Coordinates of C-alpha atoms and ligand atoms in Angstrom, one line a residue:
M1 CA -29.6 -6.6 13.4
I2 CA -25.9 -5.7 13.3
E3 CA -25.2 -2.0 13.0
Y4 CA -22.0 -2.4 10.8
A5 CA -20.8 -5.4 8.8
V6 CA -17.3 -4.9 7.6
V7 CA -16.2 -7.2 4.7
G8 CA -12.5 -7.8 4.6
S9 CA -9.8 -7.4 7.2
G10 CA -7.1 -5.4 5.3
I11 CA -5.7 -2.2 6.7
G12 CA -9.0 -0.4 5.9
G13 CA -11.4 -3.1 7.1
S14 CA -9.7 -4.0 10.3
S15 CA -9.1 -0.3 11.3
I16 CA -12.6 0.9 10.7
A17 CA -14.1 -2.2 12.4
A18 CA -11.8 -1.9 15.5
Y19 CA -12.7 1.9 15.7
L20 CA -16.4 1.4 15.4
D21 CA -16.3 -1.4 18.0
A22 CA -14.2 0.7 20.3
K23 CA -16.9 3.4 20.0
G24 CA -19.6 1.0 21.1
H25 CA -21.2 0.3 17.8
E26 CA -22.2 -3.4 17.2
T27 CA -19.8 -4.4 14.4
V28 CA -18.8 -7.7 12.8
L29 CA -15.6 -8.1 10.8
F30 CA -15.6 -10.8 8.1
E31 CA -12.4 -12.2 6.6
K32 CA -12.3 -15.1 4.1
E33 CA -8.8 -16.2 5.2
P34 CA -7.7 -17.6 8.6
Y35 CA -5.3 -14.6 9.1
L36 CA -6.1 -10.9 9.1
G37 CA -4.4 -8.1 7.0
G38 CA -4.9 -8.9 3.3
C39 CA -1.9 -7.4 1.4
S40 CA -0.5 -6.4 4.8
S41 CA -0.7 -9.8 6.4
T42 CA 1.7 -12.6 7.4
F43 CA 1.5 -16.3 6.4
M44 CA 3.3 -19.5 7.3
H45 CA 4.5 -22.0 4.7
K46 CA 6.2 -25.3 5.7
G47 CA 7.0 -23.8 9.1
Y48 CA 8.5 -20.5 7.7
N49 CA 6.8 -17.1 8.3
Y50 CA 6.6 -14.3 5.8
N51 CA 5.1 -10.9 5.5
T52 CA 2.8 -11.3 2.5
G53 CA 3.3 -7.9 0.8
A54 CA 3.7 -4.8 3.0
T55 CA 6.7 -4.7 5.2
T56 CA 7.0 -1.0 6.2
L57 CA 4.8 1.0 8.5
A58 CA 4.9 4.7 7.7
G59 CA 2.8 7.4 9.4
Y60 CA 3.1 6.2 13.0
Q61 CA 4.3 9.5 14.6
D62 CA 2.7 12.4 16.4
G63 CA 0.5 14.5 14.1
H64 CA 0.4 11.8 11.4
I65 CA -2.6 9.8 10.3
V66 CA -1.7 6.3 11.3
K67 CA -0.8 7.2 14.9
S68 CA -3.9 9.4 15.3
M69 CA -6.2 6.5 14.1
F70 CA -4.4 3.9 16.3
D71 CA -4.8 6.4 19.2
A72 CA -8.5 6.8 18.4
I73 CA -8.9 3.0 18.5
G74 CA -6.9 2.9 21.7
F75 CA -4.3 0.6 20.2
T76 CA -0.5 0.7 20.6
P77 CA 1.5 -1.5 18.2
E78 CA 4.8 -3.2 19.0
L79 CA 7.3 -1.5 16.6
I80 CA 11.0 -1.0 15.9
S81 CA 12.1 2.3 14.4
T82 CA 13.8 2.0 11.0
D83 CA 16.4 4.6 10.0
P84 CA 17.5 4.6 7.2
A85 CA 14.1 3.8 5.9
I86 CA 15.6 2.1 2.8
I87 CA 19.0 1.4 1.4
I88 CA 19.1 2.0 -2.3
K89 CA 21.6 0.0 -4.4
Q90 CA 22.3 1.0 -8.0
N91 CA 25.4 0.3 -10.1
G92 CA 27.5 -0.5 -7.1
K93 CA 26.4 2.7 -5.3
T94 CA 24.8 2.5 -1.9
T95 CA 22.5 5.3 -0.8
P96 CA 20.8 5.1 2.6
R97 CA 17.6 7.1 2.8
Y98 CA 18.3 8.6 6.2
R99 CA 15.5 10.4 8.0
D100 CA 17.8 13.4 8.5
L101 CA 17.9 15.6 5.4
E102 CA 21.6 16.6 5.9
A103 CA 22.8 13.0 6.4
F104 CA 21.0 11.9 3.3
L105 CA 22.3 14.9 1.2
E106 CA 25.9 14.1 2.2
V107 CA 25.7 10.6 0.7
L108 CA 23.6 11.7 -2.3
D109 CA 26.2 14.3 -3.2
M110 CA 28.9 11.6 -3.3
N111 CA 26.8 9.2 -5.3
Y112 CA 24.9 11.5 -7.6
P113 CA 26.7 14.9 -7.5
H114 CA 24.8 17.9 -8.8
P115 CA 24.7 21.6 -7.7
K116 CA 20.9 21.5 -7.5
N117 CA 20.6 18.6 -5.2
R118 CA 20.2 20.6 -2.0
E119 CA 17.6 22.9 -3.5
F120 CA 15.6 19.9 -5.0
W121 CA 15.6 17.8 -1.8
T122 CA 14.8 20.7 0.4
L123 CA 11.8 21.4 -1.8
V124 CA 10.7 17.7 -1.5
Y125 CA 11.2 17.9 2.3
D126 CA 9.2 21.1 2.6
I127 CA 6.3 19.9 0.5
G128 CA 6.0 16.8 2.7
T129 CA 6.2 18.8 6.0
S130 CA 3.6 21.4 5.0
F131 CA 1.3 18.8 3.5
Y132 CA 1.2 16.7 6.7
E133 CA 0.5 19.8 8.8
M134 CA -2.7 20.6 6.8
R135 CA -6.0 19.4 8.3
G136 CA -9.7 19.7 7.6
H137 CA -10.1 18.3 4.1
H138 CA -12.7 15.6 3.5
Y139 CA -14.2 13.8 0.5
T140 CA -17.7 12.5 -0.2
T141 CA -19.2 11.0 -3.3
R142 CA -22.7 10.5 -1.9
T143 CA -24.3 13.0 -4.2
T144 CA -22.8 15.3 -6.9
W145 CA -23.7 18.4 -4.8
K146 CA -22.1 17.0 -1.7
K147 CA -19.1 16.0 -3.6
M148 CA -18.7 19.6 -5.0
L149 CA -19.0 21.0 -1.5
S150 CA -16.4 18.5 -0.1
L151 CA -14.0 19.5 -2.9
T152 CA -14.0 23.1 -1.6
S153 CA -12.2 21.8 1.6
Y154 CA -9.2 21.2 -0.7
L155 CA -8.9 24.8 -1.8
P156 CA -6.2 25.7 0.7
L157 CA -4.2 22.7 -0.5
L158 CA -4.9 23.6 -4.1
F159 CA -3.7 27.2 -3.6
K160 CA -0.6 26.2 -1.6
F161 CA 0.6 23.5 -4.0
Q162 CA -1.0 24.6 -7.4
R163 CA 2.5 25.0 -9.0
Y164 CA 3.3 21.4 -8.4
L165 CA -0.2 19.9 -9.0
R166 CA -0.4 21.1 -12.6
V167 CA 3.0 19.9 -13.9
N168 CA 4.1 16.4 -14.7
A169 CA 6.9 15.1 -12.4
H170 CA 9.2 14.1 -15.2
D171 CA 9.1 17.5 -16.9
F172 CA 9.4 19.3 -13.6
I173 CA 12.5 17.4 -12.6
Q174 CA 14.2 17.8 -16.0
Q175 CA 13.5 21.6 -15.9
F176 CA 14.6 21.9 -12.3
Y177 CA 17.9 20.1 -12.8
G178 CA 18.6 21.4 -16.3
E179 CA 20.6 18.4 -17.1
T180 CA 20.7 15.1 -15.3
T181 CA 21.7 11.5 -15.9
D182 CA 19.4 8.6 -16.8
E183 CA 20.9 6.8 -13.8
Y184 CA 19.7 9.6 -11.4
L185 CA 16.2 9.7 -13.1
Q186 CA 15.9 6.0 -12.6
F187 CA 17.0 6.4 -9.0
L188 CA 14.1 8.9 -8.5
A189 CA 11.6 7.0 -10.6
S190 CA 12.1 3.7 -8.8
Q191 CA 11.4 5.3 -5.4
V192 CA 8.3 7.1 -6.7
L193 CA 6.9 3.8 -8.2
I194 CA 6.7 2.0 -4.9
V195 CA 4.6 4.8 -3.4
A196 CA 2.6 6.4 -6.2
Q197 CA 2.4 3.2 -8.2
A198 CA 3.0 5.1 -11.4
P199 CA 5.9 6.3 -13.6
L200 CA 7.1 9.9 -13.3
K201 CA 5.6 10.9 -16.7
K202 CA 2.1 10.1 -15.4
I203 CA 2.0 11.8 -12.1
N204 CA 2.2 15.4 -11.0
F205 CA 5.2 16.7 -9.1
F206 CA 3.2 17.1 -5.9
T207 CA 2.6 13.3 -5.8
A208 CA 6.2 12.7 -6.7
A209 CA 7.5 14.9 -3.9
L210 CA 5.3 13.2 -1.3
S211 CA 6.5 9.8 -2.6
L212 CA 10.2 10.8 -2.5
G213 CA 9.8 12.5 0.9
Y214 CA 8.1 9.8 2.9
T215 CA 11.4 8.5 4.2
F216 CA 12.0 11.8 6.0
N217 CA 9.2 10.8 8.3
E218 CA 9.4 8.0 10.8
T219 CA 9.1 4.5 9.4
H220 CA 8.7 1.4 11.5
Y221 CA 9.3 -2.4 11.4
V222 CA 6.3 -4.4 12.9
K223 CA 7.5 -6.9 15.4
G224 CA 6.2 -10.5 14.9
G225 CA 4.9 -9.7 11.4
F226 CA 2.0 -7.6 10.2
S227 CA -0.8 -10.1 11.0
K228 CA 0.2 -9.9 14.6
L229 CA -0.6 -6.1 14.5
F230 CA -4.1 -6.8 13.2
E231 CA -4.7 -9.5 15.8
S232 CA -3.8 -7.1 18.5
M233 CA -5.8 -4.2 17.0
T234 CA -9.0 -6.3 16.8
A235 CA -8.3 -8.3 20.0
S236 CA -11.1 -6.6 22.0
M237 CA -13.6 -6.9 19.2
K238 CA -16.5 -9.2 20.1
Q239 CA -17.2 -10.4 16.5
V240 CA -14.3 -11.3 14.1
R241 CA -15.3 -14.0 11.8
R242 CA -12.3 -15.6 10.1
K243 CA -12.5 -18.1 7.2
T244 CA -15.8 -16.5 6.3
Q245 CA -16.2 -15.2 2.8
I246 CA -19.2 -13.0 1.9
T247 CA -20.5 -14.6 -1.3
N248 CA -23.3 -12.1 -2.1
I249 CA -25.2 -9.2 -0.6
E250 CA -28.9 -8.4 -0.9
S251 CA -29.9 -4.8 -0.6
K252 CA -33.3 -4.3 1.1
E253 CA -35.2 -1.0 1.8
D254 CA -33.3 -0.1 5.0
Y255 CA -30.8 -2.9 5.5
F256 CA -28.6 -5.5 3.8
V257 CA -28.5 -9.3 4.0
L258 CA -25.0 -10.7 3.8
H259 CA -24.7 -14.3 2.7
T260 CA -21.9 -16.7 3.6
K261 CA -21.7 -20.4 2.6
R262 CA -23.2 -21.3 6.0
D263 CA -25.5 -18.5 7.1
S264 CA -27.0 -15.0 6.4
I265 CA -26.6 -11.9 8.6
K266 CA -28.7 -8.7 8.5
A267 CA -26.8 -5.4 8.8
K268 CA -27.9 -1.8 8.8
N269 CA -24.7 -0.7 7.1
V270 CA -22.1 -2.5 5.0
I271 CA -18.4 -1.4 4.7
L272 CA -16.6 -3.1 1.9
N273 CA -12.8 -3.6 1.9
S274 CA -12.9 -5.5 -1.4
T275 CA -11.6 -3.7 -4.4
V276 CA -13.9 -1.1 -5.9
Y277 CA -13.3 -2.7 -9.4
E278 CA -14.9 -6.0 -8.4
S279 CA -17.3 -5.2 -5.6
G280 CA -20.2 -5.0 -8.0
Q281 CA -20.1 -8.8 -8.3
L282 CA -21.3 -9.1 -4.8
F283 CA -24.7 -7.6 -5.6
K284 CA -27.6 -8.5 -7.9
K285 CA -29.4 -5.2 -7.8
E286 CA -28.9 -3.3 -11.1
K287 CA -28.6 0.1 -9.4
I288 CA -25.7 -1.1 -7.3
K289 CA -24.0 -2.9 -10.2
N290 CA -24.2 0.3 -12.2
Y291 CA -22.7 2.3 -9.4
Y292 CA -19.6 0.1 -9.5
K293 CA -19.5 -0.2 -13.4
K294 CA -18.0 3.3 -13.7
Y295 CA -15.1 2.4 -11.5
E296 CA -14.3 -0.9 -13.2
K297 CA -12.3 0.9 -15.8
L298 CA -9.9 2.3 -13.2
N299 CA -8.4 -1.2 -12.8
N300 CA -4.9 -1.0 -14.4
Y301 CA -4.1 -4.7 -13.7
Q302 CA -0.9 -3.6 -12.0
S303 CA 0.2 -6.3 -9.5
S304 CA 3.2 -7.8 -7.8
F305 CA 5.4 -10.8 -8.2
M306 CA 6.7 -12.0 -4.8
L307 CA 9.9 -13.8 -3.8
Y308 CA 10.0 -15.2 -0.2
M309 CA 13.2 -16.6 1.2
T310 CA 14.5 -17.7 4.6
I311 CA 18.3 -17.5 5.0
K312 CA 20.6 -18.5 7.8
S313 CA 23.3 -15.8 8.0
D314 CA 25.6 -14.0 10.4
T315 CA 25.6 -10.9 8.1
K316 CA 23.9 -7.8 9.5
Y317 CA 21.2 -6.7 7.1
E318 CA 19.0 -3.5 7.4
H319 CA 15.2 -3.8 7.2
H320 CA 14.7 -2.6 3.6
Y321 CA 16.6 -2.4 0.3
Q322 CA 15.7 -1.3 -3.1
L323 CA 17.9 -2.9 -5.8
I324 CA 17.9 -1.0 -9.1
Q325 CA 19.1 -2.7 -12.2
N326 CA 19.8 -1.2 -15.6
K327 CA 17.2 -3.3 -17.4
Q328 CA 13.7 -4.5 -16.8
Y329 CA 13.3 -8.1 -15.5
P330 CA 11.2 -10.3 -17.9
H331 CA 7.4 -10.3 -17.1
T332 CA 7.7 -7.4 -14.8
L333 CA 7.0 -3.6 -15.1
S334 CA 10.2 -2.5 -13.3
N335 CA 13.9 -2.8 -13.0
A336 CA 13.8 -2.3 -9.2
L337 CA 13.3 -5.0 -6.6
F338 CA 12.1 -4.1 -3.1
V339 CA 13.7 -6.5 -0.5
S340 CA 12.8 -6.5 3.2
F341 CA 14.5 -8.5 6.0
S342 CA 13.1 -9.5 9.4
D343 CA 14.8 -7.8 12.4
P344 CA 17.5 -10.1 13.9
S345 CA 15.8 -9.7 17.3
D346 CA 12.4 -10.8 15.9
D347 CA 12.3 -14.5 16.7
Q348 CA 8.5 -14.6 16.2
L349 CA 8.9 -14.0 12.5
S350 CA 12.0 -16.1 12.0
E351 CA 14.1 -18.4 14.1
K352 CA 17.2 -16.9 15.8
G353 CA 20.1 -16.6 13.3
H354 CA 17.7 -16.6 10.4
Y355 CA 16.1 -13.8 8.3
S356 CA 12.7 -14.0 6.8
I357 CA 12.9 -12.1 3.4
T358 CA 10.0 -10.6 1.4
A359 CA 10.9 -9.2 -2.0
S360 CA 8.5 -7.7 -4.5
I361 CA 8.5 -6.3 -8.0
H362 CA 5.7 -4.8 -10.2
T363 CA 4.0 -6.9 -12.8
D364 CA 0.8 -7.0 -14.9
S365 CA -1.8 -9.5 -13.6
R366 CA -2.8 -10.4 -17.2
W367 CA 0.7 -11.9 -18.0
W368 CA -0.1 -14.7 -15.5
E369 CA -3.3 -15.9 -16.9
D370 CA -2.1 -18.3 -19.5
A371 CA -2.1 -21.7 -17.7
S372 CA 0.3 -23.3 -20.3
K373 CA 3.1 -20.9 -19.5
Y374 CA 2.4 -20.2 -15.9
N375 CA 4.7 -22.6 -14.1
S376 CA 7.7 -22.1 -16.4
Q377 CA 7.4 -18.3 -16.3
K378 CA 7.1 -18.4 -12.5
E379 CA 10.1 -20.6 -12.0
A380 CA 12.2 -18.5 -14.4
L381 CA 11.4 -15.2 -12.7
E382 CA 11.9 -16.7 -9.3
D383 CA 15.4 -18.0 -10.3
T384 CA 16.3 -14.6 -11.8
L385 CA 15.2 -12.7 -8.7
I386 CA 17.0 -15.1 -6.3
K387 CA 20.2 -14.6 -8.4
S388 CA 19.9 -10.8 -8.3
V389 CA 19.2 -10.6 -4.6
C390 CA 22.0 -13.0 -3.7
D391 CA 24.5 -11.2 -6.0
I392 CA 23.7 -7.7 -4.9
L393 CA 23.3 -8.4 -1.2
E394 CA 26.1 -11.0 -1.1
I395 CA 24.0 -13.9 0.1
K396 CA 25.6 -17.3 -0.5
K397 CA 23.3 -19.9 -2.1
E398 CA 24.0 -22.4 0.7
E399 CA 22.6 -19.8 3.2
I400 CA 19.1 -20.2 1.7
V401 CA 17.1 -22.6 3.7
H402 CA 13.7 -22.1 2.1
H403 CA 12.3 -20.1 -0.9
M404 CA 9.0 -19.8 -2.8
S405 CA 7.3 -17.2 -5.0
A406 CA 3.8 -15.8 -5.5
T407 CA 2.1 -14.3 -8.6
P408 CA -1.0 -12.2 -9.1
R409 CA -2.9 -15.6 -9.3
T410 CA -1.7 -16.5 -5.8
F411 CA -3.1 -13.2 -4.5
R412 CA -6.4 -13.8 -6.3
H413 CA -6.7 -17.3 -4.7
Y414 CA -6.0 -16.1 -1.2
I415 CA -7.2 -12.5 -0.9
N416 CA -9.7 -12.2 -3.7
R417 CA -7.8 -9.7 -5.8
S418 CA -5.0 -9.7 -8.3
Q419 CA -4.7 -5.9 -8.9
L420 CA -2.4 -4.7 -6.1
G421 CA -1.2 -1.4 -4.9
G422 CA -4.6 0.3 -5.4
N423 CA -5.3 3.2 -7.7
A424 CA -2.2 4.7 -9.3
I425 CA -2.2 8.3 -8.3
T426 CA -1.8 9.6 -11.8
M427 CA -2.8 13.1 -13.1
K428 CA -5.9 11.4 -14.6
N429 CA -6.9 9.6 -11.4
F430 CA -6.7 12.6 -9.1
L431 CA -9.7 14.1 -7.3
P432 CA -12.5 14.4 -8.2
K433 CA -12.3 11.1 -10.2
L434 CA -11.3 9.0 -7.2
P435 CA -14.0 6.7 -5.8
G436 CA -15.0 7.8 -2.3
N437 CA -15.5 6.1 1.0
D438 CA -19.3 6.6 0.8
T439 CA -21.5 5.7 -2.2
S440 CA -24.8 6.9 -3.7
I441 CA -26.4 3.8 -2.1
K442 CA -27.7 4.4 1.4
G443 CA -25.7 2.5 4.1
L444 CA -23.0 1.2 1.7
Y445 CA -19.4 2.3 2.3
H446 CA -15.9 1.5 1.2
V447 CA -12.4 1.5 2.6
G448 CA -9.1 0.3 1.2
D449 CA -6.5 1.2 -1.4
T450 CA -8.8 1.3 -4.4
V451 CA -10.9 4.2 -3.0
Y452 CA -10.0 7.5 -1.4
A453 CA -7.3 8.4 -0.4
A454 CA -4.5 6.2 -1.7
Q455 CA -2.5 2.9 -1.1
G456 CA -0.3 1.9 1.8
W457 CA -0.7 2.6 5.5
P458 CA -1.0 6.4 5.4
G459 CA -3.2 6.4 2.2
V460 CA -5.7 3.8 3.4
M461 CA -5.8 5.3 6.9
L462 CA -6.7 8.8 5.4
G463 CA -9.7 7.0 3.9
V464 CA -10.6 5.4 7.3
D465 CA -10.4 8.7 9.0
N466 CA -12.5 10.3 6.2
L467 CA -15.2 7.5 6.6
R468 CA -15.3 8.1 10.4
R469 CA -16.2 11.7 9.7
L470 CA -18.8 10.8 7.1
L471 CA -20.4 8.4 9.5
H472 CA -20.3 11.0 12.3
V473 CA -18.8 8.5 14.7
Ligands
FAD1 C1 4.0 -6.4 -2.6 C2 3.4 -5.2 -1.9 C3 4.2 -4.5 -1.0 C4 3.7 -3.4 -0.3 N1 4.5 -2.8 0.6 C5 3.9 -1.8 1.4 C6 4.7 -1.3 2.5 O1 5.8 -1.7 2.8 N2 4.1 -0.3 3.3 C7 2.8 0.1 3.0 O2 2.3 1.0 3.8 N3 2.1 -0.4 2.0 C8 2.6 -1.4 1.3 N4 1.8 -2.0 0.3 C9 0.5 -1.5 0.0 C10 -0.5 -2.0 1.1 O3 -0.1 -3.3 1.5 C11 -1.9 -2.0 0.6 O4 -2.2 -0.7 0.1 C12 -2.9 -2.2 1.8 O5 -2.5 -3.3 2.6 C13 -4.3 -2.5 1.2 O6 -5.2 -2.6 2.2 P1 -6.7 -2.6 2.0 O7 -7.4 -2.0 3.1 O8 -7.1 -2.2 0.6 O9 -7.1 -4.2 2.1 P2 -6.6 -5.5 1.3 O10 -5.2 -5.7 1.6 O11 -7.0 -5.5 -0.1 O12 -7.4 -6.6 2.1 C14 -8.7 -6.9 1.8 C15 -9.1 -8.1 2.6 O13 -10.5 -8.4 2.3 C16 -10.6 -9.8 2.2 N5 -11.8 -10.1 1.4 C17 -12.0 -9.7 0.1 N6 -13.2 -10.0 -0.3 C18 -13.8 -10.6 0.7 C19 -15.1 -11.2 0.9 N7 -16.0 -11.2 -0.1 N8 -15.4 -11.8 2.1 C20 -14.5 -11.8 3.1 N9 -13.3 -11.3 3.0 C21 -13.0 -10.7 1.8 C22 -9.3 -10.3 1.6 O14 -9.1 -11.7 1.9 C23 -8.3 -9.4 2.3 O15 -7.8 -10.0 3.5 C24 2.3 -3.0 -0.4 C25 1.5 -3.8 -1.3 C26 2.0 -4.9 -2.0 C27 1.1 -5.6 -2.9

C-alpha cells in the first residue's frame, strides 16, 4: 500500500509530493494532464508555447516561504530576477513597480502626486516586512478544539496588525489620504485585485497592504516556462503518473482506494489538490460529502479569460505589464489586463526574436456557460483585448504570428476547474472560516489555492508548509 497518494500536480500537489518523496515516504503523484502545474503550467499549441496562467514567481528569497520549501525539497529552480516586478500603464502614465521603495516613490510622485504618498507606501512596505519576519503560526481544522488551539498561534499577528485587520481597505485609504482621485484609487484597486482576488471594499487593509507590497520583495521569471520548473522539482520522484485522472475515491476503515479508468490503488493517506468546492464529488460516503458541502458555498465563480499571443518583434519588453483602462471590458470583472512577456533570452519558451505573451483578465465562469453565445462572445473579447494590448504596448498587427484565447470552460476541460484564483481573501473569508489543509476525516488532506493559506506561489506554499507540520514530516 502507498503511504501518500497526491491527486493533482498544481503548485500544492507537486510541492508536497516532491517533499514527501524527498523525505523517504512512498508517494505517488497523479495528474490528469500530460503536463504538470495546473494553473501554473505551460502548454504547446500549434508549435507555440505559452504559460497557462501564472507567469510570476514571488517568494523565492532567503527567509521567504517559497525558497524555504524548495530548499527543504532540495530543489533549485532556474530563474531570472524581475525588477521592476510590473510596469503599470494607466491613461498614458507609466509606473514601474521597482523593488526599491525610493525609486518607486520617485515615479509615483510624478504620476500621482500627493503629500501623503511617502507615509502611505512606507506603511505598506513596513507591514509586508514585519509580516514576512513572523513565524510559528499554523492552522488545523481536524477538530473544533484543535482549530481553536491553532488559532491562538495567530495572536501575535492579531495584536501587531489589529488596527489594519478590522478596517476595510477602501475606507482606510480614503481616510488616510483625505482626498484622492478615482484614477489613483483604480491604480491601487487593480494591483490589489490580482493578489487578493477581491475589490478594496471587501478586504481589510492588512490584506491590501500585503497585496500592494509584494513587489517590494524579489520576484522572478521562470526560464523555459512554469511546467519545466515542475518537471525539475519532481524529477527524482519514483512515481509520477501523468494522464491519469482519479475518477473516484473509496474510503475504508484505515485506508483509501483511488480509482482511475485503468486501475485502482490503495493508499494510507490522500492529499487532494482539486478545489475544495468540488472535491466532494470524488467520494460516495455521505460523511465525506457532508464535510465538503459546507465549503461549496465559498465558490465565488471568479475566473479568468486568457489571451495568448506570439509576436516577432525587435522592441524590448519587460516581463510584466498591468494595463488599466477607464472602463470595464465586456464579460469581464475588471478594467485591468495583466500581460506577461517571455524573456528575450528564453529560447525554450519562444523562438529567438519572438515573444510568448500570456494576458489575463478576471471574469465570471457562469457567463461562459451558454453554448449559443459562447463562440461569438469569446471571439469578440479576444479581438477587444488584442486591440488594447497592441495599442497600449505599441505592437503592430503584422508582428502577431499566432494568437488564441481560453475561457473558464477551457480551464474546466483541461484542469478540472473553472473557478480560478482560489478563495478571495475577503473580510468574510478570513480565518477561522478558511478550509484547512487537514480535514475531520482521518488520512484525508488538502493543498492548493482554495484552502489555507491563499492563492499564488506564496499563498499555496504556506499551505504546503502548514501540511508538512500537521503530518509531522
Ligand atoms: C490567469 C492566472 C494568472 C495567475 N498569475 C499568477 C502569478 O503570476 N503568480 C502567482 O504566484 N500566481 C498566479 N496565479 C495563481 C496561481 O496560478 C494559482 O493560485 C496556483 O497555481 C494554484 O495551484 P494549486 O495548487 O491550487 O493547483 P491547480 O493549479 O488548481 O492544479 C490542480 C491540478 O490538479 C489536477 N487535477 C484536478 N483534479 C484531478 C483528478 N481528479 N485527478 C488527477 N488530477 C487532477 C489538475 O489537472 C491540475 O493540474 C494565477 C492564476 C491564474 C488563473
